[in-house]
Amino acid sequence: MSGHFGRAGRRGFAVGGGYLLVAAGLAVLGVSGALSGLRVAHSFAFHPGLQDALNEIDNVLAVAGAVLVVATLTAVGLVKVGGFRSPRVAQVDSWSSREFTDLGRRRRSRVRSVLVAVFAGGIPVVASAGVCLAVLTTSIGTEVSSGPNRPIVAALDRLAPGGELVVGFSYAMPMVEDAVSLPLVSRIEAAAGARGVGSHVLRLDLGSLSSSAGQYDILGVGVSEPAGSPLAWSAAQGCGDISAAVDRAAGIPAGSSVSIDGSPVRVVAVTSGLSATNRIGVVMDQAAMATCLEQDPSAPVQAVVLDTSAAQARLILAAADRGAEPAVVVSRARYLANSEKFWTSNVKPITNILALVSGLVALIAMAGAVNGRLLRNRREYASKLASGVSIGVLRSTELLRAAKDGLVASIIGSILGLVVVPLTNMTEPGFDAGVSEKDILVGCAVGLVGCLGGALLRTARLDRTVDVAESTRI
Amino acid sequence: MTRRTKTARLDPDPASSMSGRGGVAAELVGVTKTVNATSILDGVSLSVRTGEVVLIRGASGSGKSSALRLLAGIDSPDEGTVRLLGVDLAGVVPRARSKLIRDRVGIGFQDPLLDNALPVIENLYGLARVNGRFSEHRRADRERLAWLADTLRVAHKLHGLTAVLSGGEKLRLALGRALMARPDIVLLDEPTHMVDSAGKKALYESLAAIVAAEAVTVIVVSHDDEARGFAHREIIFDRGRAFPA
Ligand SMILES: Nc1ncnc2c1ncn2[C@@H]1O[C@H](COP(=O)(O)OP(=O)(O)O)[C@@H](O)[C@H]1O
Ligand SMILES: [Mg+2]
């Protein structure tokens, strides 16, 4: 007896000493490491094939999510309907919605009875968080990838629609440095007008805006405003009298006065969809932009947009006589593709990995939850197995429960995502992450694969987890 | 020594009749079981005829539960033969054992092992229902449910939570669950364990009423005096061996 205590005591002393030593070592290492900026990294060369594969993950997950949601809803629905005729199925459905052990719960709540009737009687918290995380990373990935190019797309869609563009040089990038001189612009407009083809000028300017709210980098989009438009401007008005529409991302209300590149500007309208990540979109008359912001009334424009076919556009450009000036016709699609190459940061592989990781976390967590439930209820499961219930029936019970949990997690996680994703827009001016159907489907894939996969993993060896002989003995 | 073979199917032993009064319903022949170098059962043989009510008595630790668990196929012996309803349990795959149990055998464990979070009524029918032996659409099944609940005196608690039942009510409920699927034989391990004398009496009276009505074979492990008048015959266990009373 005394030997027993003596040995345990000495061992405890030695192990405790080990703990203290490791703690002291980590304290020293932690402080010195933090101060010296210790960082562990190993660089692998960029792998384009891997990037392409990862780029597709969100699409694959979205399709998987759509298939799984439909399949799971159908399966659970069929079980509920089937239970109407088959008492066995009804019993599996009932068992799958509740724990067997009471866990000290003595009262029944209305909310829980609804949960039991419709889903699995509880809220799978970790799986819901996984779904939310997947929705978040996918929607942020989409925004970070496409956000920078958004104002160019919007400008061409809404402010200067048309099929073809005349630009200074087809590969001229960045576009803000592309140039078509004003005399050539006038000749192109005249040639287009003679053929009854509409034309628009597109002028881009990178500048800065200061308001009482703060200072922002802006992307100025200038178009020729027709006389009478609230944004129209003529040289006679002077640089003290400019009107502009500012993207809602800046949070500047109409009626405010701001200053852009030193010129006072009146905000007469709030627009949307024209901000790039970290660059607020501002729309104004292109002449005001050249004269007051660029301080050069004869500054060339970035593009002339022609509302016609490529062949027609080439005829118009030829008729306009470009002389020695470089100018070519590019299609709208080509222009956007070039712009995309220049602006777009391809972070999707990274955010896709995050979506996968959240799926993996959900899977591991749900496998753990299933295992925990099997262990918690192992005596109840064991008594059923001993009483002749087949393993297949109990496995179906767990899978059905997982299907219901996956649906709940998908719903709750998506709703959380709808709330959380817009909040990220507060962190960066012009950041405009939103939840699309695709983001939600990726989330659903994560939730359903996590729950169903976790249950499949853990029920594969249900008879090992639940030792019938051991668990039915007192 | 018999060995468990994976391929053997459910195959009734022609030596014992499966039906009719007087046939052998359950049988242990020369069964031994050793756990952790300790002998638990040391050459046990016993035989119970169809329709018989047999009481197994003996000191705590004498091997009564172990013998019953062998009969139920929950454990397997080191040596000897276990025959239940004409089936040599060592010769059937687990799936066939499951089917035999769910179709023809009721089991009452020493601990009631109820689903405490479920309503009382679901504990009564759930097992039989998932095994395809109870249907709410069948009038006879509904009537049996009501009759069992009545006889076992849990009818007034059917829609309450199982967790809050008294110890005696839980034991009677477990008994009802074992009987719900109209088994040919019930194996009950101390069905009155931890209940006062009045509770024991109530339970055996209920059981006697059911046995009288259904001619079910009963093997019950108990050291209650209350059980003695109810059984046709007693078997005494002593240190891993079985003796006729
Ligand atoms: N799986 C097991 N592991 C260890 N000991 C066991 C096991 N099963 C039974 N025993 C032992 O075998 C003896 C008989 O047990 P049991 O059959 O439960 O007795 P009874 O039901 O007659 O009280 C006891 O001493 C018990 O501790
Ligand atoms: Mg016992």
PDB file of N, CA, C and O in Angstrom, chain B residues 124-168:
ATOM      1  N   LEU B 124     -42.597   1.388 -24.863  1.00  0.00           N
ATOM      2  CA  LEU B 124     -43.390   0.170 -24.889  1.00  0.00           C
ATOM      3  C   LEU B 124     -43.442  -0.429 -26.302  1.00  0.00           C
ATOM      4  O   LEU B 124     -43.247  -1.618 -26.492  1.00  0.00           O
ATOM      5  N   TYR B 125     -43.658   0.432 -27.318  1.00  0.00           N
ATOM      6  CA  TYR B 125     -43.823  -0.122 -28.667  1.00  0.00           C
ATOM      7  C   TYR B 125     -42.601   0.047 -29.569  1.00  0.00           C
ATOM      8  O   TYR B 125     -42.503  -0.633 -30.593  1.00  0.00           O
ATOM      9  N   GLY B 126     -41.673   0.978 -29.231  1.00  0.00           N
ATOM     10  CA  GLY B 126     -40.595   1.356 -30.159  1.00  0.00           C
ATOM     11  C   GLY B 126     -39.800   0.183 -30.705  1.00  0.00           C
ATOM     12  O   GLY B 126     -39.599   0.056 -31.913  1.00  0.00           O
ATOM     13  N   LEU B 127     -39.355  -0.670 -29.805  1.00  0.00           N
ATOM     14  CA  LEU B 127     -38.508  -1.793 -30.208  1.00  0.00           C
ATOM     15  C   LEU B 127     -39.264  -2.743 -31.145  1.00  0.00           C
ATOM     16  O   LEU B 127     -38.781  -3.125 -32.208  1.00  0.00           O
ATOM     17  N   ALA B 128     -40.485  -3.099 -30.730  1.00  0.00           N
ATOM     18  CA  ALA B 128     -41.293  -4.006 -31.546  1.00  0.00           C
ATOM     19  C   ALA B 128     -41.601  -3.365 -32.895  1.00  0.00           C
ATOM     20  O   ALA B 128     -41.590  -4.017 -33.941  1.00  0.00           O
ATOM     21  N   ARG B 129     -41.825  -2.033 -32.866  1.00  0.00           N
ATOM     22  CA  ARG B 129     -42.215  -1.348 -34.096  1.00  0.00           C
ATOM     23  C   ARG B 129     -41.056  -1.311 -35.083  1.00  0.00           C
ATOM     24  O   ARG B 129     -41.224  -1.565 -36.276  1.00  0.00           O
ATOM     25  N   VAL B 130     -39.844  -1.014 -34.598  1.00  0.00           N
ATOM     26  CA  VAL B 130     -38.704  -0.933 -35.513  1.00  0.00           C
ATOM     27  C   VAL B 130     -38.345  -2.325 -36.013  1.00  0.00           C
ATOM     28  O   VAL B 130     -37.765  -2.485 -37.084  1.00  0.00           O
ATOM     29  N   ASN B 131     -38.695  -3.344 -35.241  1.00  0.00           N
ATOM     30  CA  ASN B 131     -38.422  -4.713 -35.663  1.00  0.00           C
ATOM     31  C   ASN B 131     -39.536  -5.285 -36.532  1.00  0.00           C
ATOM     32  O   ASN B 131     -39.542  -6.474 -36.846  1.00  0.00           O
ATOM     33  N   GLY B 132     -40.492  -4.442 -36.876  1.00  0.00           N
ATOM     34  CA  GLY B 132     -41.572  -4.893 -37.737  1.00  0.00           C
ATOM     35  C   GLY B 132     -42.580  -5.780 -37.025  1.00  0.00           C
ATOM     36  O   GLY B 132     -43.292  -6.564 -37.652  1.00  0.00           O
ATOM     37  N   ARG B 133     -42.648  -5.676 -35.687  1.00  0.00           N
ATOM     38  CA  ARG B 133     -43.522  -6.546 -34.917  1.00  0.00           C
ATOM     39  C   ARG B 133     -44.674  -5.786 -34.273  1.00  0.00           C
ATOM     40  O   ARG B 133     -45.436  -6.341 -33.495  1.00  0.00           O
ATOM     41  N   PHE B 134     -44.756  -4.488 -34.567  1.00  0.00           N
ATOM     42  CA  PHE B 134     -45.868  -3.696 -34.042  1.00  0.00           C
ATOM     43  C   PHE B 134     -46.273  -2.681 -35.103  1.00  0.00           C
ATOM     44  O   PHE B 134     -45.423  -2.029 -35.701  1.00  0.00           O
ATOM     45  N   SER B 135     -47.553  -2.581 -35.335  1.00  0.00           N
ATOM     46  CA  SER B 135     -48.025  -1.567 -36.268  1.00  0.00           C
ATOM     47  C   SER B 135     -49.218  -0.848 -35.666  1.00  0.00           C
ATOM     48  O   SER B 135     -50.172  -1.475 -35.209  1.00  0.00           O
ATOM     49  N   GLU B 136     -49.145   0.474 -35.668  1.00  0.00           N
ATOM     50  CA  GLU B 136     -50.266   1.252 -35.140  1.00  0.00           C
ATOM     51  C   GLU B 136     -51.497   1.112 -36.026  1.00  0.00           C
ATOM     52  O   GLU B 136     -52.599   1.461 -35.632  1.00  0.00           O
ATOM     53  N   HIS B 137     -51.288   0.597 -37.243  1.00  0.00           N
ATOM     54  CA  HIS B 137     -52.433   0.419 -38.135  1.00  0.00           C
ATOM     55  C   HIS B 137     -53.187  -0.877 -37.849  1.00  0.00           C
ATOM     56  O   HIS B 137     -54.256  -1.091 -38.408  1.00  0.00           O
ATOM     57  N   ARG B 138     -52.599  -1.761 -37.026  1.00  0.00           N
ATOM     58  CA  ARG B 138     -53.253  -3.038 -36.723  1.00  0.00           C
ATOM     59  C   ARG B 138     -53.989  -2.930 -35.401  1.00  0.00           C
ATOM     60  O   ARG B 138     -53.391  -2.619 -34.372  1.00  0.00           O
ATOM     61  N   ARG B 139     -55.232  -3.202 -35.437  1.00  0.00           N
ATOM     62  CA  ARG B 139     -56.072  -3.070 -34.254  1.00  0.00           C
ATOM     63  C   ARG B 139     -55.597  -3.992 -33.135  1.00  0.00           C
ATOM     64  O   ARG B 139     -55.501  -3.592 -31.977  1.00  0.00           O
ATOM     65  N   ALA B 140     -55.225  -5.219 -33.506  1.00  0.00           N
ATOM     66  CA  ALA B 140     -54.782  -6.183 -32.503  1.00  0.00           C
ATOM     67  C   ALA B 140     -53.550  -5.658 -31.756  1.00  0.00           C
ATOM     68  O   ALA B 140     -53.416  -5.851 -30.544  1.00  0.00           O
ATOM     69  N   ASP B 141     -52.656  -4.992 -32.487  1.00  0.00           N
ATOM     70  CA  ASP B 141     -51.447  -4.457 -31.867  1.00  0.00           C
ATOM     71  C   ASP B 141     -51.787  -3.324 -30.901  1.00  0.00           C
ATOM     72  O   ASP B 141     -51.231  -3.227 -29.807  1.00  0.00           O
ATOM     73  N   ARG B 142     -52.702  -2.457 -31.334  1.00  0.00           N
ATOM     74  CA  ARG B 142     -53.100  -1.347 -30.462  1.00  0.00           C
ATOM     75  C   ARG B 142     -53.748  -1.889 -29.193  1.00  0.00           C
ATOM     76  O   ARG B 142     -53.509  -1.399 -28.088  1.00  0.00           O
ATOM     77  N   GLU B 143     -54.572  -2.917 -29.368  1.00  0.00           N
ATOM     78  CA  GLU B 143     -55.251  -3.493 -28.204  1.00  0.00           C
ATOM     79  C   GLU B 143     -54.253  -4.152 -27.263  1.00  0.00           C
ATOM     80  O   GLU B 143     -54.373  -4.056 -26.044  1.00  0.00           O
ATOM     81  N   ARG B 144     -53.238  -4.816 -27.853  1.00  0.00           N
ATOM     82  CA  ARG B 144     -52.216  -5.450 -27.020  1.00  0.00           C
ATOM     83  C   ARG B 144     -51.451  -4.389 -26.215  1.00  0.00           C
ATOM     84  O   ARG B 144     -51.153  -4.570 -25.035  1.00  0.00           O
ATOM     85  N   LEU B 145     -51.141  -3.279 -26.895  1.00  0.00           N
ATOM     86  CA  LEU B 145     -50.439  -2.177 -26.224  1.00  0.00           C
ATOM     87  C   LEU B 145     -51.247  -1.706 -25.012  1.00  0.00           C
ATOM     88  O   LEU B 145     -50.725  -1.562 -23.903  1.00  0.00           O
ATOM     89  N   ALA B 146     -52.531  -1.494 -25.240  1.00  0.00           N
ATOM     90  CA  ALA B 146     -53.383  -1.005 -24.148  1.00  0.00           C
ATOM     91  C   ALA B 146     -53.480  -2.045 -23.027  1.00  0.00           C
ATOM     92  O   ALA B 146     -53.422  -1.713 -21.832  1.00  0.00           O
ATOM     93  N   TRP B 147     -53.596  -3.319 -23.432  1.00  0.00           N
ATOM     94  CA  TRP B 147     -53.731  -4.390 -22.438  1.00  0.00           C
ATOM     95  C   TRP B 147     -52.466  -4.522 -21.588  1.00  0.00           C
ATOM     96  O   TRP B 147     -52.527  -4.612 -20.355  1.00  0.00           O
ATOM     97  N   LEU B 148     -51.276  -4.469 -22.257  1.00  0.00           N
ATOM     98  CA  LEU B 148     -50.016  -4.568 -21.522  1.00  0.00           C
ATOM     99  C   LEU B 148     -49.853  -3.383 -20.566  1.00  0.00           C
ATOM    100  O   LEU B 148     -49.479  -3.539 -19.403  1.00  0.00           O
ATOM    101  N   ALA B 149     -50.168  -2.189 -21.074  1.00  0.00           N
ATOM    102  CA  ALA B 149     -50.031  -0.992 -20.245  1.00  0.00           C
ATOM    103  C   ALA B 149     -50.931  -1.099 -19.019  1.00  0.00           C
ATOM    104  O   ALA B 149     -50.545  -0.747 -17.897  1.00  0.00           O
ATOM    105  N   ASP B 150     -52.124  -1.627 -19.250  1.00  0.00           N
ATOM    106  CA  ASP B 150     -53.099  -1.805 -18.181  1.00  0.00           C
ATOM    107  C   ASP B 150     -52.616  -2.832 -17.158  1.00  0.00           C
ATOM    108  O   ASP B 150     -52.584  -2.582 -15.956  1.00  0.00           O
ATOM    109  N   THR B 151     -52.236  -4.003 -17.678  1.00  0.00           N
ATOM    110  CA  THR B 151     -51.811  -5.093 -16.817  1.00  0.00           C
ATOM    111  C   THR B 151     -50.560  -4.717 -16.020  1.00  0.00           C
ATOM    112  O   THR B 151     -50.413  -5.096 -14.860  1.00  0.00           O
ATOM    113  N   LEU B 152     -49.674  -3.956 -16.662  1.00  0.00           N
ATOM    114  CA  LEU B 152     -48.424  -3.574 -15.986  1.00  0.00           C
ATOM    115  C   LEU B 152     -48.574  -2.266 -15.206  1.00  0.00           C
ATOM    116  O   LEU B 152     -47.605  -1.729 -14.686  1.00  0.00           O
ATOM    117  N   ARG B 153     -49.807  -1.742 -15.172  1.00  0.00           N
ATOM    118  CA  ARG B 153     -50.129  -0.549 -14.379  1.00  0.00           C
ATOM    119  C   ARG B 153     -49.268   0.667 -14.731  1.00  0.00           C
ATOM    120  O   ARG B 153     -48.716   1.341 -13.867  1.00  0.00           O
ATOM    121  N   VAL B 154     -49.074   0.883 -16.035  1.00  0.00           N
ATOM    122  CA  VAL B 154     -48.416   2.118 -16.469  1.00  0.00           C
ATOM    123  C   VAL B 154     -49.328   2.910 -17.417  1.00  0.00           C
ATOM    124  O   VAL B 154     -48.912   3.909 -17.987  1.00  0.00           O
ATOM    125  N   ALA B 155     -50.583   2.462 -17.525  1.00  0.00           N
ATOM    126  CA  ALA B 155     -51.490   3.072 -18.501  1.00  0.00           C
ATOM    127  C   ALA B 155     -51.673   4.573 -18.257  1.00  0.00           C
ATOM    128  O   ALA B 155     -51.736   5.363 -19.207  1.00  0.00           O
ATOM    129  N   HIS B 156     -51.712   4.978 -16.995  1.00  0.00           N
ATOM    130  CA  HIS B 156     -51.955   6.390 -16.708  1.00  0.00           C
ATOM    131  C   HIS B 156     -50.715   7.253 -16.933  1.00  0.00           C
ATOM    132  O   HIS B 156     -50.781   8.470 -16.870  1.00  0.00           O
ATOM    133  N   LYS B 157     -49.575   6.624 -17.203  1.00  0.00           N
ATOM    134  CA  LYS B 157     -48.333   7.389 -17.392  1.00  0.00           C
ATOM    135  C   LYS B 157     -47.857   7.365 -18.841  1.00  0.00           C
ATOM    136  O   LYS B 157     -46.780   7.858 -19.149  1.00  0.00           O
ATOM    137  N   LEU B 158     -48.639   6.760 -19.736  1.00  0.00           N
ATOM    138  CA  LEU B 158     -48.145   6.455 -21.078  1.00  0.00           C
ATOM    139  C   LEU B 158     -47.575   7.651 -21.821  1.00  0.00           C
ATOM    140  O   LEU B 158     -46.613   7.534 -22.564  1.00  0.00           O
ATOM    141  N   HIS B 159     -48.158   8.833 -21.608  1.00  0.00           N
ATOM    142  CA  HIS B 159     -47.727   9.975 -22.412  1.00  0.00           C
ATOM    143  C   HIS B 159     -46.760  10.874 -21.694  1.00  0.00           C
ATOM    144  O   HIS B 159     -46.366  11.922 -22.198  1.00  0.00           O
ATOM    145  N   GLY B 160     -46.361  10.464 -20.488  1.00  0.00           N
ATOM    146  CA  GLY B 160     -45.359  11.239 -19.749  1.00  0.00           C
ATOM    147  C   GLY B 160     -43.956  10.846 -20.160  1.00  0.00           C
ATOM    148  O   GLY B 160     -43.746   9.946 -20.976  1.00  0.00           O
ATOM    149  N   LEU B 161     -43.001  11.539 -19.558  1.00  0.00           N
ATOM    150  CA  LEU B 161     -41.598  11.276 -19.842  1.00  0.00           C
ATOM    151  C   LEU B 161     -41.139  10.062 -19.037  1.00  0.00           C
ATOM    152  O   LEU B 161     -41.456   9.924 -17.854  1.00  0.00           O
ATOM    153  N   THR B 162     -40.383   9.186 -19.675  1.00  0.00           N
ATOM    154  CA  THR B 162     -39.933   7.964 -19.017  1.00  0.00           C
ATOM    155  C   THR B 162     -39.000   8.244 -17.838  1.00  0.00           C
ATOM    156  O   THR B 162     -39.035   7.543 -16.823  1.00  0.00           O
ATOM    157  N   ALA B 163     -38.191   9.287 -17.973  1.00  0.00           N
ATOM    158  CA  ALA B 163     -37.182   9.571 -16.952  1.00  0.00           C
ATOM    159  C   ALA B 163     -37.791   9.752 -15.564  1.00  0.00           C
ATOM    160  O   ALA B 163     -37.153   9.430 -14.557  1.00  0.00           O
ATOM    161  N   VAL B 164     -39.016  10.243 -15.508  1.00  0.00           N
ATOM    162  CA  VAL B 164     -39.582  10.581 -14.199  1.00  0.00           C
ATOM    163  C   VAL B 164     -40.382   9.434 -13.578  1.00  0.00           C
ATOM    164  O   VAL B 164     -40.961   9.594 -12.510  1.00  0.00           O
ATOM    165  N   LEU B 165     -40.410   8.266 -14.233  1.00  0.00           N
ATOM    166  CA  LEU B 165     -41.117   7.125 -13.648  1.00  0.00           C
ATOM    167  C   LEU B 165     -40.402   6.660 -12.376  1.00  0.00           C
ATOM    168  O   LEU B 165     -39.207   6.856 -12.217  1.00  0.00           O
ATOM    169  N   SER B 166     -41.129   5.987 -11.514  1.00  0.00           N
ATOM    170  CA  SER B 166     -40.506   5.389 -10.339  1.00  0.00           C
ATOM    171  C   SER B 166     -39.736   4.145 -10.760  1.00  0.00           C
ATOM    172  O   SER B 166     -39.916   3.634 -11.875  1.00  0.00           O
ATOM    173  N   GLY B 167     -38.879   3.647  -9.865  1.00  0.00           N
ATOM    174  CA  GLY B 167     -38.087   2.463 -10.186  1.00  0.00           C
ATOM    175  C   GLY B 167     -38.957   1.286 -10.576  1.00  0.00           C
ATOM    176  O   GLY B 167     -38.677   0.589 -11.555  1.00  0.00           O
ATOM    177  N   GLY B 168     -40.052   1.068  -9.818  1.00  0.00           N
ATOM    178  CA  GLY B 168     -40.941  -0.057 -10.103  1.00  0.00           C
ATOM    179  C   GLY B 168     -41.643   0.104 -11.434  1.00  0.00           C
ATOM    180  O   GLY B 168     -41.783  -0.859 -12.205  1.00  0.00           O
TER     181      GLY B 168
END
